[in-house]
């Protein structure tokens, strides 16, 4: 697996395709084929299907992995690994059995759990601790935005693993509870319980930082 | 269980948390070009594996593979069944032809024993070739 250099999260618009390859959606007249159809095209050797699937799924996989792991480089490795498993699954994929996006989320979550287990048995990765922003380079509003962002991320990392996964999928990825249940392979009631407990814990963790985060006037 | 203020402000605390979630949703994790390139390279490698037959085959599998290719070439097992049925019908017609068809065995016997066939024995091949050369 390629070791990728860590880069900070950035707010950017969707960029053009990579390495000059056209997107399938540019060829198709409508919104584009389903993930299932793209996966079948991929299995049949269509290279553009890989580009389209990567553009659809990799950002979501990376977002979830970054939130759950708190480490960009590790999240990129997990994303690449999850996509590789998708490519290998393509030839045997049964359309309609599961949503491709649900499947990739599940793989990402499992890879994150595996990674954390391995780390608990070994060393602590210093890269997992978010770096504080440089105050000298930023306007006060930007500093407060970054402080909030980092505060939320640090608070998320203090949650138990399953709570963190459920909260990220529900409140940041905005997935429905039944889909989260499918991803985490638990009941909808268990999802509701995990998210509720996760939110209560986050509120408690963040309680002491209310003024610092700019909520004193709310 | 609030932002360090009274319990009656739980709703405010929850709203503040929702605001943090909303801000987090505004920060998409866009994959770097290196990551996208690495993922697409993996995809290309897997696609090439899917489209390439095994390089080495165990002994004894070759004839099976040829047979499978033959069956596939004629249109699969349904077509193979049709071919087998047609072959059997042809064999049966050859052995026991219907009344309206001439008996091929009898025809062969008649030709080989007729004077027409024997007459060719009298043709001088050298003479015939010589006439062809003159023309």
Short mmCIF file of C-alpha atoms in Angstrom, two decimals:
data_model
loop_
_atom_site.label_atom_id
_atom_site.label_comp_id
_atom_site.label_asym_id
_atom_site.label_seq_id
_atom_site.Cartn_x
_atom_site.Cartn_y
_atom_site.Cartn_z
CA UNK A 1 0.00 0.00 0.00
CA UNK A 2 1.19 3.46 -0.88
CA UNK A 3 2.09 5.62 2.09
CA UNK A 4 0.55 9.01 1.49
CA UNK A 5 1.65 12.23 3.08
CA UNK A 6 -0.76 13.77 5.55
CA UNK A 7 -2.51 16.91 4.36
CA UNK A 8 -5.03 19.06 6.26
CA UNK A 9 -8.72 19.08 5.45
CA UNK A 10 -9.50 21.86 3.01
CA UNK A 11 -12.71 23.46 1.81
CA UNK A 12 -12.74 23.19 -1.96
CA UNK A 13 -15.24 22.70 -4.73
CA UNK A 14 -15.36 19.52 -6.83
CA UNK A 15 -12.42 19.44 -9.15
CA UNK A 16 -12.16 18.07 -12.71
CA UNK A 17 -11.38 14.42 -13.29
CA UNK A 18 -7.97 12.99 -12.62
CA UNK A 19 -5.22 12.37 -15.14
CA UNK A 20 -7.43 13.69 -17.97
CA UNK A 21 -9.92 10.81 -17.92
CA UNK A 22 -13.52 11.78 -18.77
CA UNK A 23 -16.23 10.99 -16.27
CA UNK A 24 -18.98 8.55 -17.14
CA UNK A 25 -21.57 11.15 -16.15
CA UNK A 26 -20.18 13.43 -18.84
CA UNK A 27 -20.93 10.78 -21.42
CA UNK A 28 -24.34 9.78 -20.15
CA UNK A 29 -27.26 12.09 -20.86
CA UNK A 30 -28.95 11.70 -17.46
CA UNK A 31 -27.58 11.93 -13.93
CA UNK A 32 -25.45 8.87 -14.59
CA UNK A 33 -25.65 5.15 -13.97
CA UNK A 34 -26.17 3.68 -10.53
CA UNK A 35 -23.27 2.50 -8.41
CA UNK A 36 -24.35 -1.07 -9.17
CA UNK A 37 -24.25 -0.42 -12.91
CA UNK A 38 -20.87 1.27 -12.64
CA UNK A 39 -19.48 -1.67 -10.73
CA UNK A 40 -20.66 -4.03 -13.47
CA UNK A 41 -19.10 -1.76 -16.10
CA UNK A 42 -15.90 -1.84 -14.10
CA UNK A 43 -15.94 -5.64 -13.99
CA UNK A 44 -16.37 -5.59 -17.77
CA UNK A 45 -13.19 -3.56 -18.15
CA UNK A 46 -14.61 -0.03 -18.42
CA UNK A 47 -11.90 2.25 -17.00
CA UNK A 48 -14.17 5.31 -16.77
CA UNK A 49 -16.42 3.42 -14.36
CA UNK A 50 -13.50 3.27 -11.94
CA UNK A 51 -13.05 7.03 -12.20
CA UNK A 52 -16.73 7.73 -11.54
CA UNK A 53 -16.96 5.27 -8.64
CA UNK A 54 -13.80 6.70 -7.11
CA UNK A 55 -15.18 10.23 -7.36
CA UNK A 56 -18.45 9.17 -5.77
CA UNK A 57 -17.17 6.93 -3.00
CA UNK A 58 -13.61 7.91 -2.07
CA UNK A 59 -14.51 11.35 -0.61
CA UNK A 60 -17.20 9.81 1.58
CA UNK A 61 -14.93 7.00 2.70
CA UNK A 62 -12.14 9.45 3.44
CA UNK A 63 -14.44 11.80 5.38
CA UNK A 64 -15.72 9.05 7.65
CA UNK A 65 -12.30 7.49 8.15
CA UNK A 66 -10.78 10.89 8.98
CA UNK A 67 -13.44 11.62 11.59
CA UNK A 68 -13.24 8.16 13.13
CA UNK A 69 -9.46 7.88 13.13
CA UNK A 70 -8.58 11.56 13.63
CA UNK A 71 -5.60 11.09 11.34
CA UNK A 72 -5.53 12.06 7.68
CA UNK A 73 -2.70 9.75 6.58
CA UNK A 74 -4.28 6.71 8.20
CA UNK A 75 -7.65 7.66 6.77
CA UNK A 76 -6.14 7.81 3.28
CA UNK A 77 -4.65 4.34 3.72
CA UNK A 78 -7.99 2.99 4.90
CA UNK A 79 -9.77 4.65 1.96
CA UNK A 80 -7.38 3.14 -0.56
CA UNK A 81 -7.68 -0.26 1.09
CA UNK A 82 -11.48 -0.09 1.09
CA UNK A 83 -11.59 0.90 -2.58
CA UNK A 84 -9.19 -1.94 -3.43
CA UNK A 85 -11.58 -4.38 -1.76
CA UNK A 86 -14.40 -2.92 -3.82
CA UNK A 87 -12.49 -3.47 -7.07
CA UNK A 88 -11.77 -7.05 -6.08
CA UNK A 89 -15.44 -7.59 -5.22
CA UNK A 90 -16.69 -6.15 -8.53
CA UNK A 91 -16.76 -9.38 -10.55
CA UNK A 92 -18.84 -11.16 -7.90
CA UNK A 93 -21.07 -8.21 -6.95
CA UNK A 94 -24.76 -9.10 -6.78
CA UNK A 95 -26.81 -6.02 -7.77
CA UNK A 96 -29.64 -5.21 -5.40
CA UNK A 97 -28.30 -7.16 -2.44
CA UNK A 98 -26.72 -4.12 -0.80
CA UNK A 99 -26.01 -0.50 -1.68
CA UNK A 100 -22.44 -0.05 -2.82
CA UNK A 101 -22.09 3.02 -0.58
CA UNK A 102 -23.34 1.05 2.45
CA UNK A 103 -20.87 -1.70 1.65
CA UNK A 104 -17.95 0.72 1.38
CA UNK A 105 -18.90 2.48 4.65
CA UNK A 106 -19.00 -0.91 6.38
CA UNK A 107 -15.59 -1.86 5.03
CA UNK A 108 -14.16 1.50 6.11
CA UNK A 109 -15.55 1.12 9.62
CA UNK A 110 -14.17 -2.39 9.96
CA UNK A 111 -10.77 -1.30 8.68
CA UNK A 112 -10.77 1.57 11.18
CA UNK A 113 -11.57 -0.83 14.01
CA UNK A 114 -8.82 -3.21 12.87
CA UNK A 115 -6.33 -0.35 12.69
CA UNK A 116 -7.18 0.89 16.18
CA UNK A 117 -6.87 -2.64 17.58
CA UNK A 118 -3.44 -3.02 16.02
CA UNK A 119 -2.40 0.36 17.43
CA UNK A 120 -3.59 -0.55 20.91
CA UNK A 121 -1.31 -3.54 20.72
CA UNK A 122 1.62 -1.42 19.59
CA UNK A 123 2.79 2.15 19.60
CA UNK A 124 0.80 5.40 19.86
CA UNK A 125 0.79 7.36 16.62
CA UNK A 126 1.73 10.98 17.36
CA UNK A 127 0.21 12.02 14.03
CA UNK A 128 -3.19 11.12 15.43
CA UNK A 129 -3.12 14.23 17.62
CA UNK A 130 -4.42 17.18 15.58
CA UNK A 131 -1.93 19.99 15.29
CA UNK A 132 -3.08 23.33 16.73
CA UNK A 133 -3.52 26.10 14.14
CA UNK A 134 -0.89 28.81 13.91
CA UNK A 135 -2.50 31.88 15.56
CA UNK A 136 -0.18 34.32 13.84
CA UNK A 137 -1.48 33.46 10.37
CA UNK A 138 -5.22 33.65 11.00
CA UNK A 139 -7.99 36.16 11.49
CA UNK A 140 -9.94 35.89 14.79
CA UNK A 141 -13.00 34.40 13.05
CA UNK A 142 -10.86 31.78 11.32
CA UNK A 143 -9.16 30.98 14.60
CA UNK A 144 -12.53 30.44 16.23
CA UNK A 145 -13.72 28.24 13.33
CA UNK A 146 -10.59 26.13 13.64
CA UNK A 147 -10.96 25.97 17.41
CA UNK A 148 -14.51 24.67 17.02
CA UNK A 149 -13.45 22.17 14.38
CA UNK A 150 -10.58 20.87 16.47
CA UNK A 151 -12.71 20.85 19.61
CA UNK A 152 -15.33 18.70 17.95
CA UNK A 153 -12.69 16.35 16.54
CA UNK A 154 -10.94 16.02 19.91
CA UNK A 155 -14.26 15.41 21.61
CA UNK A 156 -15.20 12.77 19.03
CA UNK A 157 -11.93 10.98 19.65
CA UNK A 158 -12.78 10.72 23.33
CA UNK A 159 -15.94 8.75 22.60
CA UNK A 160 -15.96 4.96 22.65
CA UNK A 161 -15.35 3.60 19.15
CA UNK A 162 -18.87 2.45 18.32
CA UNK A 163 -20.42 5.66 19.66
CA UNK A 164 -18.02 7.68 17.57
CA UNK A 165 -18.87 5.72 14.43
CA UNK A 166 -22.60 6.09 15.00
CA UNK A 167 -22.37 9.83 15.72
CA UNK A 168 -20.20 10.49 12.66
CA UNK A 169 -22.49 8.52 10.35
CA UNK A 170 -25.66 10.09 11.77
CA UNK A 171 -24.73 13.69 12.43
CA UNK A 172 -21.90 14.44 10.00
CA UNK A 173 -22.60 12.08 7.11
CA UNK A 174 -26.34 12.49 7.78
CA UNK A 175 -27.21 8.88 7.02
CA UNK A 176 -30.55 7.44 8.09
CA UNK A 177 -30.61 5.15 11.10
CA UNK A 178 -31.57 2.02 9.09
CA UNK A 179 -28.58 2.52 6.79
CA UNK A 180 -26.29 3.05 9.79
CA UNK A 181 -27.70 -0.14 11.27
CA UNK A 182 -26.79 -1.93 8.03
CA UNK A 183 -23.29 -0.48 8.05
CA UNK A 184 -22.60 -1.29 11.69
CA UNK A 185 -24.52 -4.57 11.54
CA UNK A 186 -26.63 -3.75 14.58
CA UNK A 187 -30.31 -2.96 15.16
CA UNK A 188 -31.84 0.47 14.54
CA UNK A 189 -32.57 0.68 18.27
CA UNK A 190 -28.90 0.10 19.01
CA UNK A 191 -28.01 2.90 16.59
CA UNK A 192 -30.42 5.26 18.33
CA UNK A 193 -28.93 4.34 21.69
CA UNK A 194 -25.36 4.83 20.49
CA UNK A 195 -26.06 8.22 18.91
CA UNK A 196 -28.01 9.46 21.92
CA UNK A 197 -25.27 8.45 24.34
CA UNK A 198 -22.64 9.83 21.99
CA UNK A 199 -24.33 13.22 21.81
CA UNK A 200 -24.73 13.39 25.58
CA UNK A 201 -21.05 12.57 26.01
CA UNK A 202 -20.00 15.17 23.44
CA UNK A 203 -22.09 17.83 25.14
CA UNK A 204 -20.43 17.02 28.43
CA UNK A 205 -16.92 17.05 26.96
CA UNK A 206 -17.51 20.37 25.23
CA UNK A 207 -19.25 21.99 28.19
CA UNK A 208 -16.15 23.57 29.58
CA UNK A 209 -15.18 25.16 26.30
CA UNK A 210 -18.38 27.12 25.65
CA UNK A 211 -16.82 30.59 25.85
CA UNK A 212 -13.70 29.51 24.00
CA UNK A 213 -15.78 28.25 21.10
CA UNK A 214 -17.73 31.49 20.75
CA UNK A 215 -21.05 30.36 22.16
CA UNK A 216 -21.14 32.69 25.16
CA UNK A 217 -23.76 34.91 23.55
CA UNK A 218 -26.07 32.06 22.55
CA UNK B 1 -24.76 18.10 31.34
CA UNK B 2 -24.57 21.41 29.54
CA UNK B 3 -22.05 24.02 28.43
CA UNK B 4 -21.11 24.73 32.06
CA UNK B 5 -24.41 26.49 32.77
CA UNK B 6 -27.74 25.55 34.26
CA UNK B 7 -29.43 22.28 33.35
CA UNK B 8 -32.35 24.24 31.96
CA UNK B 9 -30.11 25.27 29.10
CA UNK B 10 -29.88 21.75 27.71
CA UNK B 11 -31.60 22.85 24.55
CA UNK B 12 -29.03 25.57 23.97
CA UNK B 13 -26.25 23.07 24.53
CA UNK B 14 -27.82 20.71 22.03
CA UNK B 15 -28.20 23.54 19.53
CA UNK B 16 -24.55 24.41 19.97
CA UNK B 17 -23.57 20.82 19.28
CA UNK B 18 -25.78 20.78 16.20
CA UNK B 19 -24.01 23.96 15.05
CA UNK B 20 -20.66 22.20 15.43
CA UNK B 21 -21.95 19.25 13.38
CA UNK B 22 -23.22 21.65 10.71
CA UNK B 23 -19.82 23.34 10.52
CA UNK B 24 -18.12 19.95 10.26
CA UNK B 25 -20.37 19.02 7.34
CA UNK B 26 -19.18 22.14 5.52
CA UNK B 27 -15.60 20.81 5.54
CA UNK B 28 -15.55 17.98 2.99
CA UNK B 29 -12.60 15.64 3.01
CA UNK B 30 -11.45 15.98 -0.57
CA UNK B 31 -9.00 13.22 -1.52
CA UNK B 32 -5.65 14.42 -2.78
CA UNK B 33 -4.69 13.78 -6.39
CA UNK B 34 -2.06 11.31 -5.18
CA UNK B 35 -4.72 9.29 -3.36
CA UNK B 36 -7.06 9.35 -6.35
CA UNK B 37 -4.22 8.28 -8.64
CA UNK B 38 -3.28 5.44 -6.29
CA UNK B 39 -6.90 4.23 -6.12
CA UNK B 40 -7.22 4.35 -9.92
CA UNK B 41 -3.92 2.51 -10.33
CA UNK B 42 -5.27 -0.23 -8.07
CA UNK B 43 -8.44 -0.30 -10.16
CA UNK B 44 -6.46 -0.66 -13.39
CA UNK B 45 -4.40 -3.49 -11.90
CA UNK B 46 -7.51 -5.38 -10.82
CA UNK B 47 -9.16 -4.79 -14.20
CA UNK B 48 -6.14 -6.23 -15.98
CA UNK B 49 -6.31 -9.29 -13.71
CA UNK B 50 -10.01 -9.71 -14.49
CA UNK B 51 -9.39 -9.55 -18.23
CA UNK B 52 -6.34 -11.83 -18.37
CA UNK B 53 -6.58 -15.65 -18.41
CA UNK B 54 -4.29 -17.55 -16.03
CA UNK B 55 -0.71 -17.59 -17.27
CA UNK B 56 -0.02 -21.20 -16.26
CA UNK B 57 -2.44 -24.09 -16.33
CA UNK B 58 -2.07 -27.41 -14.53
CA UNK B 59 -1.48 -30.49 -16.72
CA UNK B 60 -4.67 -32.17 -17.85
CA UNK B 61 -6.66 -28.96 -17.95
CA UNK B 62 -5.71 -28.10 -21.54
CA UNK B 63 -8.06 -30.55 -23.26
CA UNK B 64 -10.86 -29.51 -20.96
CA UNK B 65 -10.25 -25.87 -21.87
CA UNK B 66 -10.34 -26.68 -25.62
CA UNK B 67 -13.59 -28.58 -25.11
CA UNK B 68 -15.06 -25.65 -23.17
CA UNK B 69 -14.01 -23.26 -25.94
CA UNK B 70 -15.66 -25.52 -28.55
CA UNK B 71 -18.92 -25.67 -26.61
CA UNK B 72 -18.79 -21.91 -26.12
CA UNK B 73 -18.04 -21.31 -29.82
CA UNK B 74 -21.13 -23.17 -31.01
CA UNK B 75 -23.37 -21.28 -28.61
CA UNK B 76 -23.19 -23.15 -25.31
CA UNK B 77 -24.80 -26.35 -24.08
CA UNK B 78 -28.27 -25.74 -25.65
CA UNK B 79 -26.67 -25.43 -29.08
CA UNK B 80 -24.55 -28.48 -28.37
CA UNK B 81 -27.72 -30.47 -27.64
CA UNK B 82 -29.17 -29.40 -30.98
CA UNK B 83 -25.98 -30.41 -32.74
CA UNK B 84 -26.06 -33.84 -31.11
CA UNK B 85 -29.73 -34.36 -32.08
CA UNK B 86 -29.04 -33.35 -35.70
CA UNK B 87 -26.08 -35.73 -35.87
CA UNK B 88 -28.15 -38.65 -34.58
CA UNK B 89 -30.94 -37.85 -37.05
CA UNK B 90 -28.45 -37.77 -39.93
CA UNK B 91 -26.96 -41.09 -38.89
CA UNK B 92 -30.40 -42.70 -38.62
CA UNK B 93 -31.47 -41.38 -42.05
CA UNK B 94 -28.25 -42.77 -43.51
CA UNK B 95 -28.82 -46.25 -42.06
CA UNK B 96 -32.53 -46.47 -42.65
CA UNK B 97 -33.67 -43.85 -45.21
CA UNK B 98 -37.37 -43.03 -45.70
CA UNK B 99 -39.12 -44.50 -48.76
CA UNK B 100 -39.00 -41.27 -50.80
CA UNK B 101 -35.20 -41.04 -50.55
CA UNK B 102 -32.83 -43.25 -52.55
CA UNK B 103 -30.79 -45.76 -50.59
CA UNK B 104 -27.19 -44.40 -50.63
CA UNK B 105 -25.66 -47.84 -50.10
CA UNK B 106 -27.53 -49.27 -53.07
CA UNK B 107 -26.54 -46.29 -55.24
CA UNK B 108 -22.87 -46.72 -54.43
CA UNK B 109 -23.09 -50.42 -55.27
CA UNK B 110 -24.82 -49.70 -58.61
CA UNK B 111 -22.31 -47.07 -59.68
CA UNK B 112 -19.27 -49.18 -58.82
CA UNK B 113 -20.63 -52.15 -60.75
CA UNK B 114 -22.06 -50.36 -63.83
CA UNK B 115 -20.54 -50.26 -67.29
CA UNK B 116 -20.25 -46.47 -67.03
CA UNK B 117 -17.63 -46.82 -64.40
CA UNK B 118 -15.82 -49.60 -66.18
CA UNK B 119 -15.75 -47.58 -69.42
CA UNK B 120 -13.40 -45.08 -67.85
CA UNK B 121 -10.80 -47.83 -67.64
CA UNK B 122 -10.45 -47.61 -71.42
CA UNK B 123 -9.55 -43.94 -71.56
CA UNK B 124 -5.94 -43.39 -72.33
CA UNK B 125 -4.87 -40.72 -69.90
CA UNK B 126 -1.83 -39.72 -71.90
CA UNK B 127 -3.98 -39.20 -75.01
CA UNK B 128 -6.54 -37.17 -73.10
CA UNK B 129 -3.87 -34.93 -71.58
CA UNK B 130 -2.32 -34.53 -75.00
CA UNK B 131 -5.61 -33.31 -76.48
CA UNK B 132 -5.95 -30.82 -73.62
CA UNK B 133 -2.46 -29.52 -74.43
CA UNK B 134 -3.29 -29.01 -78.12
CA UNK B 135 -6.38 -26.98 -77.29
#
